[in-house]
Amino acid sequence: ATGGLQSLLQYRSMFVITGMTAAAGAAVTVFLWRAVYADTPADGGPGGFTLTGITTYLLVAQVLQVLHTNRVDDEVAAEVYRGDVAVMLVRPVSYPLVRFFASLPVVAANAVLVAVPVLVLFALLVPLTVPRPGDVALFALSTVFSVLIAFCVNLLTGMTGFVTTNTWGVRMVKQSVVAFFAGQLVPIALMPQPLAALARWLPFRGMVDGPLTLLLGRYDGAAGALQVLVQQVGWVLGLGAVCAVLWRAALGRLEVLGG
């Protein structure tokens, strides 16, 4: 984790660019949907969202996306291409665990230097829903699980570098699929029923829609909140197991040519 932090501090301007990108993306999404919900009655419109509810949902969704940008997919693929992964493999530590702890400073820095300023900026520009303290606590716990799911998804994406010469296309497809089925672009509650049913059973829901369901109190009592958290934990364990199995399989076909 310390090494990851030292590496991160070498690219401080990255936070400025990330913040500007996040703010611009949030502005486009939030103000577009605010126009759609401009004449929504006070008791809620499509999907049961009020104007402030849809604003809060989409803004926090953009913030969560920033937390999920941990650079694991880029760095794993790059180390495979350069052959640096061979140096990592001779060390008496687990490479996936090294990548996990190195990603923690990235997540923390994105939260403090990007996510919080973006939230504060938009809180000054548009009215937001004030969640209940209990829902905030559930959201915080759920966000931890969402970050773990994002790590596993990004690690699997980076591991495609073992079987392809360029992961750019894979990463672009992953980014689009995750953004849609996680509910980042369109809330799952507004999707057609077949797509919504599929999205609710995919792991990506636990990255955005799940935490926001808890934050906005859009769950049915304690059982509903527990269902969201249990589903997230299940996907964390399941994806972790998939990562372990595929990592062992990937090592069996790794070739590094030095010169």
Coordinates of C-alpha atoms in Angstrom, one line a residue:
A1 CA 0.0 0.0 0.0
T2 CA 2.9 2.3 0.8
G3 CA 4.5 1.6 -2.6
G4 CA 1.1 2.3 -4.3
L5 CA 0.9 5.6 -2.5
Q6 CA 4.4 6.6 -3.5
S7 CA 3.7 5.8 -7.1
L8 CA 0.4 7.7 -7.0
L9 CA 2.1 10.9 -5.7
Q10 CA 4.2 11.0 -8.9
Y11 CA 1.1 11.8 -10.9
R12 CA -0.6 14.5 -8.9
S13 CA -2.0 16.3 -12.0
M14 CA -4.0 13.1 -12.7
F15 CA -6.4 14.1 -9.8
V16 CA -7.1 17.4 -11.5
I17 CA -7.9 15.8 -14.8
T18 CA -10.0 13.1 -13.0
G19 CA -11.9 15.7 -11.1
M20 CA -12.6 17.8 -14.2
T21 CA -13.7 14.7 -16.1
A22 CA -15.9 13.5 -13.2
A23 CA -17.5 16.9 -12.8
A24 CA -18.2 17.3 -16.5
G25 CA -19.7 13.8 -16.8
A26 CA -21.8 14.4 -13.7
A27 CA -23.0 17.7 -15.1
V28 CA -24.2 16.2 -18.4
T29 CA -25.9 13.3 -16.7
V30 CA -27.5 15.2 -13.8
F31 CA -28.8 18.2 -15.8
L32 CA -30.1 16.0 -18.6
W33 CA -32.2 13.9 -16.2
R34 CA -33.3 16.9 -14.2
A35 CA -34.8 18.2 -17.5
V36 CA -36.6 14.9 -17.9
Y37 CA -38.0 15.0 -14.4
A38 CA -38.6 18.8 -14.4
D39 CA -42.5 18.4 -14.2
T40 CA -42.4 15.4 -11.9
P41 CA -45.1 15.5 -9.1
A42 CA -43.9 15.7 -5.5
D43 CA -44.9 12.1 -4.8
G44 CA -42.5 10.8 -7.5
G45 CA -42.4 10.1 -11.3
P46 CA -41.0 7.2 -13.4
G47 CA -39.3 4.6 -11.3
G48 CA -40.6 6.2 -8.1
F49 CA -37.9 9.0 -8.3
T50 CA -38.5 12.6 -7.4
L51 CA -36.5 15.4 -8.9
T52 CA -34.1 15.5 -6.0
G53 CA -34.1 11.7 -5.8
I54 CA -33.0 11.2 -9.4
T55 CA -30.4 14.0 -9.0
T56 CA -28.9 12.4 -5.9
Y57 CA -28.9 9.0 -7.5
L58 CA -27.1 10.0 -10.7
L59 CA -24.6 12.3 -8.9
V60 CA -23.6 9.6 -6.3
A61 CA -23.4 7.1 -9.2
Q62 CA -20.8 9.2 -10.9
V63 CA -18.9 9.5 -7.6
L64 CA -19.0 5.7 -7.1
Q65 CA -17.6 5.3 -10.6
V66 CA -14.6 7.4 -9.5
L67 CA -14.0 5.1 -6.6
H68 CA -14.0 2.1 -8.9
T69 CA -11.3 3.6 -11.1
N70 CA -8.4 1.9 -9.3
R71 CA -6.1 1.4 -12.4
V72 CA -5.8 -2.3 -11.7
D73 CA -6.8 -3.3 -15.2
D74 CA -4.3 -1.0 -16.8
E75 CA -1.4 -1.9 -14.5
V76 CA -1.8 -5.6 -14.7
A77 CA -2.0 -5.6 -18.5
A78 CA 1.0 -3.3 -18.7
E79 CA 3.1 -5.4 -16.4
V80 CA 2.3 -8.5 -18.5
Y81 CA 3.2 -6.7 -21.8
R82 CA 6.5 -5.4 -20.4
G83 CA 7.4 -8.6 -18.7
D84 CA 7.6 -6.9 -15.3
V85 CA 5.2 -9.5 -14.0
A86 CA 8.0 -12.0 -14.0
V87 CA 9.8 -9.9 -11.3
M88 CA 6.6 -9.9 -9.2
L89 CA 6.2 -13.6 -9.5
V90 CA 9.6 -14.4 -7.9
R91 CA 8.7 -12.6 -4.8
P92 CA 7.2 -14.6 -1.9
V93 CA 3.9 -12.7 -2.0
S94 CA 0.6 -13.1 -3.8
Y95 CA 0.5 -10.9 -6.9
P96 CA -3.3 -10.3 -6.8
L97 CA -3.0 -9.3 -3.2
V98 CA -0.1 -6.9 -4.0
R99 CA -2.3 -5.3 -6.7
F100 CA -5.2 -5.1 -4.2
F101 CA -3.3 -3.3 -1.5
A102 CA -1.5 -1.1 -4.1
S103 CA -5.0 0.0 -5.3
L104 CA -6.2 1.1 -1.9
P105 CA -4.3 4.5 -1.9
V106 CA -5.8 5.1 -5.4
V107 CA -9.3 4.6 -4.0
A108 CA -8.7 6.7 -0.9
A109 CA -7.1 9.5 -2.9
N110 CA -10.0 9.5 -5.4
A111 CA -12.5 9.6 -2.6
V112 CA -10.8 12.6 -0.8
L113 CA -9.4 14.6 -3.7
V114 CA -12.1 13.9 -6.4
A115 CA -15.3 12.5 -5.0
V116 CA -15.8 14.8 -2.0
P117 CA -15.1 18.1 -4.0
V118 CA -17.5 17.0 -6.8
L119 CA -20.2 16.2 -4.2
V120 CA -19.7 19.6 -2.5
L121 CA -19.8 21.4 -5.8
F122 CA -23.1 19.9 -6.9
A123 CA -24.6 20.3 -3.4
L124 CA -24.1 24.0 -3.9
L125 CA -25.7 24.0 -7.4
V126 CA -28.7 21.6 -7.1
P127 CA -30.9 20.4 -4.2
L128 CA -30.1 16.8 -3.1
T129 CA -32.0 14.3 -1.0
V130 CA -30.8 14.2 2.6
P131 CA -30.6 10.5 3.6
R132 CA -31.4 9.1 7.0
P133 CA -28.4 8.3 9.3
G134 CA -29.1 4.6 9.2
D135 CA -29.2 4.6 5.4
V136 CA -25.8 6.5 5.3
A137 CA -24.3 3.7 7.5
L138 CA -25.7 1.0 5.2
F139 CA -24.4 2.9 2.2
A140 CA -20.9 3.2 3.6
L141 CA -20.8 -0.6 4.2
S142 CA -22.2 -1.3 0.8
T143 CA -19.7 1.0 -0.8
V144 CA -16.8 -1.1 0.7
F145 CA -18.3 -4.2 -1.0
S146 CA -18.8 -2.3 -4.2
V147 CA -15.1 -1.3 -4.3
L148 CA -14.2 -5.0 -3.7
I149 CA -16.4 -6.1 -6.6
A150 CA -14.8 -3.4 -8.8
F151 CA -11.3 -4.6 -7.9
C152 CA -12.2 -8.2 -9.0
V153 CA -13.8 -7.0 -12.2
N154 CA -10.8 -4.9 -13.1
L155 CA -8.4 -7.6 -12.1
L156 CA -10.1 -10.0 -14.5
T157 CA -10.0 -7.4 -17.2
G158 CA -6.3 -6.9 -16.7
M159 CA -5.7 -10.6 -16.8
T160 CA -7.0 -10.7 -20.4
G161 CA -3.5 -9.4 -21.2
F162 CA -2.3 -13.0 -20.9
V163 CA -4.4 -14.0 -23.9
T164 CA -4.5 -10.9 -26.1
T165 CA -1.9 -8.5 -27.3
N166 CA -4.0 -5.4 -26.5
T167 CA -6.6 -5.0 -23.8
W168 CA -7.8 -1.6 -24.8
G169 CA -10.9 -3.0 -26.6
V170 CA -11.6 -5.3 -23.7
R171 CA -11.4 -2.4 -21.2
M172 CA -13.7 -0.3 -23.3
V173 CA -16.3 -3.0 -23.5
K174 CA -16.0 -3.6 -19.8
Q175 CA -16.5 0.0 -19.0
S176 CA -19.6 0.3 -21.2
V177 CA -21.2 -2.9 -19.9
V178 CA -20.5 -2.0 -16.3
A179 CA -21.8 1.6 -16.7
F180 CA -25.0 0.3 -18.1
F181 CA -25.8 -2.7 -16.0
A182 CA -24.6 -1.1 -12.8
G183 CA -27.2 1.6 -13.1
Q184 CA -24.7 4.4 -13.6
L185 CA -26.2 5.8 -16.8
V186 CA -29.8 4.7 -16.4
P187 CA -31.2 3.6 -13.0
I188 CA -32.2 0.0 -13.1
A189 CA -35.7 0.9 -11.9
L190 CA -36.2 2.7 -15.3
M191 CA -35.0 -0.2 -17.5
P192 CA -37.4 -2.5 -19.4
Q193 CA -38.4 -5.5 -17.2
P194 CA -36.2 -8.1 -19.0
L195 CA -33.1 -5.8 -18.8
A196 CA -33.9 -4.9 -15.2
A197 CA -34.2 -8.5 -14.2
L198 CA -30.9 -9.3 -15.8
A199 CA -29.2 -6.3 -14.3
R200 CA -30.4 -7.2 -10.8
W201 CA -28.7 -10.6 -11.0
L202 CA -25.4 -9.5 -12.5
P203 CA -22.5 -8.5 -10.2
F204 CA -22.4 -4.9 -11.6
R205 CA -25.5 -4.0 -9.7
G206 CA -23.6 -4.3 -6.5
M207 CA -21.2 -1.6 -7.7
V208 CA -23.7 1.3 -8.1
D209 CA -27.4 0.5 -7.9
G210 CA -27.1 -1.6 -4.7
P211 CA -25.4 1.1 -2.6
L212 CA -27.7 3.8 -3.9
T213 CA -30.8 1.6 -3.1
L214 CA -29.6 1.7 0.5
L215 CA -28.6 5.4 0.5
L216 CA -32.0 6.5 -0.8
G217 CA -34.0 4.1 1.4
R218 CA -35.4 2.4 -1.7
Y219 CA -35.6 -1.0 0.1
D220 CA -38.3 -3.0 1.8
G221 CA -37.3 -3.0 5.5
A222 CA -34.4 -4.8 7.1
A223 CA -34.9 -7.8 4.9
G224 CA -34.6 -5.7 1.8
A225 CA -31.4 -4.0 3.0
L226 CA -29.9 -7.4 4.0
Q227 CA -30.7 -8.8 0.6
V228 CA -28.7 -6.1 -1.1
L229 CA -25.7 -6.7 1.2
V230 CA -25.8 -10.5 1.0
Q231 CA -25.9 -10.3 -2.8
Q232 CA -22.8 -8.1 -2.7
V233 CA -20.9 -10.4 -0.4
G234 CA -21.9 -13.3 -2.5
W235 CA -20.4 -11.7 -5.6
V236 CA -17.3 -10.6 -3.8
L237 CA -16.6 -14.2 -2.8
G238 CA -17.6 -15.6 -6.2
L239 CA -15.5 -13.2 -8.2
G240 CA -12.6 -13.6 -5.8
A241 CA -12.8 -17.4 -6.4
V242 CA -12.9 -16.8 -10.2
C243 CA -9.9 -14.5 -10.0
A244 CA -7.9 -17.2 -8.1
V245 CA -8.7 -19.9 -10.5
L246 CA -8.1 -17.9 -13.6
W247 CA -4.8 -16.5 -12.1
R248 CA -3.5 -20.0 -11.7
A249 CA -4.5 -20.9 -15.2
A250 CA -2.9 -17.7 -16.6
L251 CA 0.4 -18.5 -15.0
G252 CA 0.5 -21.8 -16.9
R253 CA 0.6 -20.0 -20.2
L254 CA 2.8 -17.0 -19.3
E255 CA 5.8 -16.4 -21.5
V256 CA 8.2 -13.6 -20.9
L257 CA 11.0 -12.8 -23.3
G258 CA 13.8 -10.6 -22.1
G259 CA 16.6 -8.9 -24.0

